[in-house]
């Protein structure tokens, strides 16, 4: 669907995804789904809220994924 959104998990991205990378992916998703590159003023709040919610869901997903064969450091 969104070919410009890059994979944010190993091995495609060897290090942890940054907040900026996660937010950029969420923004690309919202742009694609809404059909707007930038929202009109009257849609800005809902557009930004959607980006925030999707970024949070993406971070939660990435934190919970277990990628077998990767050497993700564990907390001691």
Short mmCIF file of C-alpha atoms in Angstrom, two decimals:
data_model
loop_
_atom_site.label_atom_id
_atom_site.label_comp_id
_atom_site.label_asym_id
_atom_site.label_seq_id
_atom_site.Cartn_x
_atom_site.Cartn_y
_atom_site.Cartn_z
CA UNK A 1 0.00 0.00 0.00
CA UNK A 2 2.61 2.56 1.05
CA UNK A 3 5.79 1.65 -0.73
CA UNK A 4 7.59 4.67 0.72
CA UNK A 5 7.24 3.38 4.28
CA UNK A 6 10.40 1.48 5.16
CA UNK A 7 10.55 -1.60 7.36
CA UNK A 8 11.50 -0.54 10.88
CA UNK A 9 12.57 -3.85 12.37
CA UNK A 10 15.66 -6.02 12.08
CA UNK A 11 17.15 -7.18 9.82
CA UNK A 12 15.90 -4.40 7.51
CA UNK A 13 16.95 -1.84 10.11
CA UNK A 14 19.83 -3.23 12.18
CA UNK A 15 19.43 -0.75 15.04
CA UNK A 16 16.33 0.29 16.97
CA UNK A 17 13.97 2.54 15.03
CA UNK A 18 14.08 6.12 16.24
CA UNK A 19 11.03 8.15 17.23
CA UNK A 20 11.58 10.26 14.11
CA UNK A 21 11.55 7.19 11.87
CA UNK A 22 8.40 5.87 13.53
CA UNK A 23 6.65 9.24 13.21
CA UNK A 24 7.71 9.55 9.55
CA UNK A 25 6.20 6.14 8.80
CA UNK A 26 2.98 7.10 10.61
CA UNK A 27 2.80 10.36 8.66
CA UNK A 28 3.25 8.52 5.36
CA UNK A 29 0.47 6.11 6.32
CA UNK A 30 -1.95 8.91 7.25
CA UNK A 31 -1.12 10.78 4.05
CA UNK A 32 -1.82 7.68 1.97
CA UNK A 33 -5.06 6.75 3.73
CA UNK A 34 -6.43 10.30 3.83
CA UNK A 35 -5.31 11.21 0.33
CA UNK A 36 -3.86 14.49 1.61
CA UNK A 37 -0.18 15.38 1.67
CA UNK A 38 -0.98 18.20 4.08
CA UNK A 39 -4.38 18.69 5.68
CA UNK A 40 -6.50 21.80 5.35
CA UNK A 41 -6.66 23.87 8.52
CA UNK A 42 -10.08 22.42 9.43
CA UNK A 43 -8.63 18.86 9.24
CA UNK A 44 -5.26 19.53 10.87
CA UNK A 45 -6.22 18.42 14.38
CA UNK A 46 -7.67 15.06 13.34
CA UNK A 47 -4.77 14.49 10.91
CA UNK A 48 -2.15 15.14 13.61
CA UNK A 49 -4.05 13.06 16.17
CA UNK A 50 -4.09 10.14 13.71
CA UNK A 51 -0.32 10.46 13.19
CA UNK A 52 0.20 10.42 16.98
CA UNK A 53 -2.02 7.37 17.50
CA UNK A 54 -0.42 5.42 14.65
CA UNK A 55 3.10 6.34 15.79
CA UNK A 56 2.27 5.08 19.30
CA UNK A 57 0.78 1.85 17.93
CA UNK A 58 3.84 1.37 15.73
CA UNK A 59 6.22 1.85 18.67
CA UNK A 60 4.18 -0.64 20.71
CA UNK A 61 4.26 -3.14 17.85
CA UNK A 62 8.01 -2.82 17.39
CA UNK A 63 8.61 -3.14 21.14
CA UNK A 64 6.56 -6.33 21.27
CA UNK A 65 7.90 -8.10 18.19
CA UNK A 66 10.22 -11.03 18.63
CA UNK A 67 12.37 -11.34 15.54
CA UNK A 68 13.90 -14.77 15.59
CA UNK A 69 17.53 -14.95 14.65
CA UNK A 70 18.18 -11.30 15.54
CA UNK A 71 20.48 -10.38 18.37
CA UNK A 72 18.36 -7.77 20.10
CA UNK A 73 20.02 -6.76 23.36
CA UNK A 74 18.05 -7.64 26.47
CA UNK A 75 17.76 -5.45 29.55
CA UNK A 76 19.73 -6.70 32.51
#
